[in-house]
Tab-separated table of C-alpha atoms and ligand atoms in Angstrom:
chain	number	residue	atom	x	y	z
A	3	MET	CA	-7.063	-4.106	-77.096
A	4	ALA	CA	-8.668	-7.529	-76.929
A	5	ALA	CA	-12.178	-7.588	-75.545
A	6	LEU	CA	-12.326	-9.661	-72.370
A	7	LEU	CA	-15.176	-11.913	-71.396
A	8	MET	CA	-15.605	-13.400	-67.956
A	9	ALA	CA	-17.059	-16.793	-67.155
A	10	ALA	CA	-17.447	-18.260	-63.687
A	11	SER	CA	-16.196	-21.834	-63.460
A	12	SER	CA	-17.441	-24.547	-61.163
A	13	HIS	CA	-14.252	-23.897	-59.152
A	14	GLY	CA	-15.717	-20.504	-58.287
A	15	GLU	CA	-12.867	-18.753	-60.115
A	16	GLN	CA	-13.326	-16.114	-62.794
A	17	HIS	CA	-11.950	-17.226	-66.156
A	18	HIS	CA	-11.127	-14.298	-68.415
A	19	LYS	CA	-11.384	-14.974	-72.121
A	20	ASP	CA	-10.417	-12.841	-75.079
A	21	GLU	CA	-12.408	-12.473	-78.302
A	22	HIS	CA	-11.074	-15.857	-79.526
A	23	GLY	CA	-12.175	-17.600	-76.323
A	24	ASN	CA	-8.531	-17.851	-75.239
A	25	PRO	CA	-6.972	-16.715	-71.936
A	26	PRO	CA	-5.461	-13.191	-72.152
A	27	ASP	CA	-1.965	-14.485	-71.262
A	28	VAL	CA	-1.639	-16.255	-74.583
A	29	GLN	CA	2.090	-16.985	-74.172
A	30	GLU	CA	1.428	-18.924	-70.969
A	31	TYR	CA	-1.463	-20.721	-72.752
A	32	ILE	CA	0.832	-21.668	-75.655
A	33	ALA	CA	3.552	-22.894	-73.253
A	34	ARG	CA	1.000	-25.105	-71.498
A	35	MET	CA	-0.136	-26.637	-74.809
A	36	VAL	CA	3.379	-27.752	-75.731
A	37	GLU	CA	4.832	-28.626	-72.301
A	38	GLU	CA	6.525	-32.018	-72.175
A	39	SER	CA	4.466	-33.415	-69.293
A	40	ARG	CA	1.323	-33.186	-71.471
A	41	ALA	CA	2.501	-36.349	-73.240
A	42	ASP	CA	1.896	-38.363	-70.017
A	43	TRP	CA	-1.864	-38.063	-70.471
A	44	GLN	CA	-2.233	-36.823	-74.077
A	45	LYS	CA	-0.250	-39.785	-75.454
A	46	PRO	CA	0.400	-38.117	-78.829
A	47	ASP	CA	2.273	-41.093	-80.321
A	48	GLU	CA	-0.588	-43.472	-79.493
A	49	VAL	CA	-3.164	-40.970	-80.802
A	50	ILE	CA	-1.299	-40.597	-84.093
A	51	ARG	CA	-0.868	-44.380	-84.386
A	52	ALA	CA	-4.613	-44.833	-83.809
A	53	LEU	CA	-5.357	-42.349	-86.625
A	54	ASP	CA	-3.786	-44.863	-89.026
A	55	LEU	CA	-2.376	-42.222	-91.381
A	56	ARG	CA	-0.770	-42.988	-94.734
A	57	ALA	CA	2.005	-41.211	-96.627
A	58	GLY	CA	0.550	-38.607	-98.983
A	59	GLN	CA	-2.646	-38.000	-97.026
A	60	VAL	CA	-4.092	-34.545	-96.317
A	61	VAL	CA	-4.973	-33.825	-92.684
A	62	CYS	CA	-6.734	-30.707	-91.406
A	63	ASP	CA	-5.963	-29.943	-87.760
A	64	VAL	CA	-8.759	-27.591	-86.695
A	65	GLY	CA	-7.937	-25.481	-83.650
A	66	ALA	CA	-4.324	-26.463	-84.250
A	67	GLY	CA	-2.823	-24.206	-81.580
A	68	PRO	CA	0.983	-24.080	-81.748
A	69	GLY	CA	1.015	-27.425	-83.573
A	70	TYR	CA	1.257	-30.018	-80.799
A	71	PHE	CA	-0.397	-32.447	-83.225
A	72	SER	CA	0.108	-30.678	-86.584
A	73	ILE	CA	3.883	-31.166	-86.561
A	74	PRO	CA	4.040	-34.911	-85.734
A	75	VAL	CA	1.045	-35.524	-88.033
A	76	ALA	CA	2.951	-33.750	-90.843
A	77	ARG	CA	5.835	-36.180	-90.247
A	78	ALA	CA	3.379	-39.117	-90.303
A	79	VAL	CA	1.961	-38.188	-93.737
A	80	GLY	CA	5.443	-37.424	-95.116
A	81	GLU	CA	6.575	-34.873	-97.635
A	82	SER	CA	3.998	-35.999	-100.197
A	83	GLY	CA	1.263	-35.302	-97.634
A	84	ARG	CA	0.026	-32.025	-96.199
A	85	VAL	CA	-1.432	-30.624	-92.990
A	86	TYR	CA	-3.694	-27.589	-92.959
A	87	ALA	CA	-3.251	-26.155	-89.444
A	88	VAL	CA	-6.363	-24.054	-88.839
A	89	ASP	CA	-6.682	-21.582	-85.975
A	90	VAL	CA	-8.722	-18.459	-85.334
A	91	ASP	CA	-6.070	-16.655	-83.251
A	92	PRO	CA	-3.230	-14.942	-85.171
A	93	ARG	CA	-0.974	-14.887	-82.056
A	94	ILE	CA	-1.235	-18.653	-81.815
A	95	LEU	CA	-0.566	-19.101	-85.535
A	96	ALA	CA	2.579	-16.958	-85.062
A	97	ALA	CA	3.747	-19.449	-82.406
A	98	LEU	CA	2.943	-22.297	-84.791
A	99	ARG	CA	5.024	-20.633	-87.526
A	100	ASP	CA	7.981	-20.310	-85.094
A	101	ARG	CA	7.691	-23.976	-84.183
A	102	LEU	CA	7.485	-24.930	-87.879
A	103	ARG	CA	10.704	-23.018	-88.547
A	104	GLN	CA	12.451	-24.819	-85.664
A	105	SER	CA	11.103	-28.252	-86.573
A	106	GLY	CA	12.203	-28.275	-90.216
A	107	VAL	CA	8.753	-29.531	-91.266
A	108	HIS	CA	7.705	-28.041	-94.618
A	109	ASN	CA	4.326	-29.605	-95.301
A	110	VAL	CA	2.159	-27.631	-92.869
A	111	THR	CA	0.032	-24.760	-94.188
A	112	PRO	CA	-1.245	-22.418	-91.440
A	113	VAL	CA	-4.812	-21.198	-92.042
A	114	LEU	CA	-6.212	-18.167	-90.192
A	115	SER	CA	-9.876	-19.137	-89.961
A	116	LEU	CA	-13.153	-17.510	-88.989
A	117	ALA	CA	-14.752	-18.535	-85.693
A	118	ASP	CA	-17.581	-20.301	-87.525
A	119	ASP	CA	-15.719	-21.549	-90.600
A	120	ALA	CA	-12.361	-23.322	-90.984
A	121	LEU	CA	-12.161	-21.962	-94.571
A	122	LEU	CA	-11.030	-25.331	-95.905
A	123	PRO	CA	-11.192	-26.261	-99.583
A	124	ALA	CA	-14.030	-28.639	-100.493
A	125	GLY	CA	-13.325	-32.354	-100.916
A	126	ARG	CA	-9.665	-32.123	-99.858
A	127	CYS	CA	-9.169	-33.791	-96.438
A	128	ASP	CA	-8.566	-37.462	-95.666
A	129	LEU	CA	-8.796	-36.652	-91.985
A	130	ILE	CA	-9.992	-33.682	-89.974
A	131	LEU	CA	-8.548	-33.707	-86.464
A	132	ILE	CA	-10.076	-31.651	-83.645
A	133	VAL	CA	-8.317	-31.765	-80.256
A	134	ASP	CA	-9.618	-29.899	-77.182
A	135	THR	CA	-11.285	-27.313	-79.429
A	136	TYR	CA	-14.864	-28.372	-80.177
A	137	HIS	CA	-16.300	-26.387	-77.227
A	138	HIS	CA	-14.993	-23.176	-78.880
A	139	PHE	CA	-17.196	-23.517	-81.984
A	140	PRO	CA	-20.193	-21.149	-81.841
A	141	ASP	CA	-22.601	-23.705	-83.403
A	142	GLY	CA	-21.186	-27.237	-83.223
A	143	PRO	CA	-23.511	-29.064	-85.668
A	144	ALA	CA	-23.289	-26.245	-88.263
A	145	TYR	CA	-19.494	-26.257	-87.936
A	146	LEU	CA	-19.364	-30.054	-88.344
A	147	ARG	CA	-21.544	-29.791	-91.478
A	148	LYS	CA	-19.069	-27.307	-92.973
A	149	LEU	CA	-16.142	-29.579	-92.059
A	150	THR	CA	-17.888	-32.537	-93.701
A	151	ARG	CA	-17.865	-30.657	-97.016
A	152	ALA	CA	-14.047	-30.507	-96.782
A	153	LEU	CA	-13.757	-34.330	-96.632
A	154	ARG	CA	-12.689	-36.496	-99.521
A	155	PRO	CA	-14.780	-39.611	-100.171
A	156	GLY	CA	-13.783	-42.030	-97.395
A	157	GLY	CA	-12.574	-39.128	-95.221
A	158	ARG	CA	-13.023	-39.078	-91.442
A	159	ILE	CA	-13.344	-36.558	-88.623
A	160	ALA	CA	-11.583	-37.384	-85.322
A	161	ASN	CA	-12.533	-35.521	-82.160
A	162	VAL	CA	-10.515	-35.743	-78.949
A	163	ASP	CA	-11.905	-33.772	-76.026
A	164	PHE	CA	-12.054	-33.717	-72.248
A	165	HIS	CA	-14.706	-35.645	-70.361
A	166	LYS	CA	-17.132	-33.237	-68.718
A	167	ARG	CA	-16.058	-33.767	-65.112
A	168	GLU	CA	-13.421	-32.455	-62.711
A	169	LEU	CA	-9.995	-33.459	-64.048
A	170	PRO	CA	-6.427	-32.528	-63.071
A	171	VAL	CA	-5.950	-30.949	-66.529
A	172	GLY	CA	-8.027	-28.994	-69.036
A	173	PRO	CA	-10.778	-26.375	-68.608
A	174	PRO	CA	-13.356	-26.448	-65.801
A	175	PRO	CA	-16.356	-28.780	-66.393
A	176	ASP	CA	-18.758	-25.980	-67.386
A	177	HIS	CA	-16.523	-25.168	-70.393
A	178	LYS	CA	-16.548	-28.738	-71.665
A	179	ILE	CA	-18.872	-30.638	-73.990
A	180	ALA	CA	-19.808	-34.105	-72.719
A	181	ARG	CA	-19.162	-37.061	-75.028
A	182	GLU	CA	-22.912	-37.717	-75.302
A	183	ALA	CA	-23.628	-34.069	-76.241
A	184	PHE	CA	-20.871	-34.176	-78.846
A	185	LEU	CA	-22.281	-37.404	-80.307
A	186	ALA	CA	-25.751	-35.818	-80.479
A	187	ASP	CA	-24.249	-32.865	-82.394
A	188	ALA	CA	-22.406	-35.262	-84.725
A	189	ASN	CA	-25.606	-37.176	-85.386
A	190	ALA	CA	-27.463	-33.900	-86.102
A	191	ALA	CA	-24.697	-33.049	-88.583
A	192	GLY	CA	-25.169	-36.361	-90.440
A	193	LEU	CA	-22.095	-38.102	-89.011
A	194	LYS	CA	-21.814	-41.599	-87.519
A	195	VAL	CA	-19.188	-43.066	-85.188
A	196	VAL	CA	-16.903	-45.465	-87.062
A	197	GLN	CA	-14.303	-45.959	-84.317
A	198	GLU	CA	-13.819	-45.064	-80.684
A	199	HIS	CA	-10.596	-45.309	-78.679
A	200	THR	CA	-10.577	-45.475	-74.889
A	201	PHE	CA	-6.866	-45.393	-74.014
A	202	LEU	CA	-6.770	-41.706	-73.009
A	203	PRO	CA	-7.280	-41.158	-69.264
A	204	TYR	CA	-9.098	-37.802	-69.433
A	205	GLN	CA	-10.523	-37.531	-72.949
A	206	TYR	CA	-12.908	-39.275	-75.299
A	207	PHE	CA	-11.587	-39.999	-78.793
A	208	VAL	CA	-14.171	-40.673	-81.472
A	209	VAL	CA	-13.772	-41.071	-85.212
A	210	LEU	CA	-16.710	-40.111	-87.425
A	211	ALA	CA	-17.690	-40.487	-91.055
A	212	PRO	CA	-20.633	-39.031	-93.019
A	213	LEU	CA	-23.790	-41.186	-92.963
A	214	ILE	CA	-24.154	-40.349	-96.650
A	215	ALA	CA	-20.844	-40.379	-98.533
A	216	PRO	CA	-19.890	-36.912	-99.871
B	23	LIG	C1	-7.097	-25.818	-76.200
B	23	LIG	S1	-6.363	-25.261	-77.677
B	23	LIG	C2	-5.984	-26.816	-78.468
B	23	LIG	C3	-4.873	-26.701	-79.474
B	23	LIG	C4	-4.430	-28.002	-80.119
B	23	LIG	N1	-5.521	-28.691	-80.793
B	23	LIG	C5	-3.782	-28.919	-79.124
B	23	LIG	O1	-4.326	-29.987	-78.858
B	23	LIG	O2	-2.721	-28.556	-78.612
B	23	LIG	C6	-7.730	-24.640	-78.639
B	23	LIG	C7	-7.291	-23.916	-79.883
B	23	LIG	O3	-8.439	-23.657	-80.691
B	23	LIG	C8	-8.349	-22.357	-81.223
B	23	LIG	N2	-9.711	-21.915	-81.526
B	23	LIG	C9	-10.620	-21.354	-80.685
B	23	LIG	N3	-11.776	-21.131	-81.331
B	23	LIG	C10	-11.603	-21.556	-82.603
B	23	LIG	C11	-12.443	-21.570	-83.758
B	23	LIG	N4	-13.698	-21.143	-83.696
B	23	LIG	N5	-11.926	-22.053	-84.909
B	23	LIG	C12	-10.649	-22.498	-84.963
B	23	LIG	N6	-9.797	-22.504	-83.896
B	23	LIG	C13	-10.286	-22.052	-82.734
B	23	LIG	C14	-7.669	-21.553	-80.146
B	23	LIG	O4	-7.095	-20.369	-80.663
B	23	LIG	C15	-6.642	-22.561	-79.621
B	23	LIG	O5	-5.428	-22.466	-80.315
């Protein structure tokens, strides 16, 4: 049985977490990640447009969940492109595989990762996308350094995550990483901001590249 951890949120509630840092009712968690109303604030079409993807590119979606982004990103890079959909939780990858079967998308490769390593091949990714997941990584700068090794020359890392304040959606503030703290981690990992988008109501959206080209 999954080990349960408890964390007190600023709402005063107890938030149970399993060994992957996910809520124990994983089916409800998955349903929330793919519910239609998420598009009102997550704006997936605008996010994907802002990523400026090209046919044939390789994208790694780290903390992919059930593929809210992996599947439309796979369509954006086309059949000559590929998405590595990385997640640490096998139950969530099973949901991703079901959604892949239903979607008819054939260019997504699910990757069951380690908590501290996405297990990506070196020099392979044009873009690494991280959405609402960075706060799960046990050591952010070390994780970003490992991800940087998976980039092709000219490759980028995009991070979308909740602002660290009370919001109508997302985890409580004490589970979030503030934009400034994330940027400090990125800097420590040898990454610089090359683009920042501000159209999302609840999240920051920064695009990074290595200070020294890989
Ligand atoms: C809030 S969900 C976001 C999913 C997806 N990016 C989205 O936007 O719908 C966070 C996901 O990260 C996964 N995760 C947690 N810790 C992880 C780790 N250390 N490495 C990779 N994935 C992780 C969880 O299993 C979960 O599916």
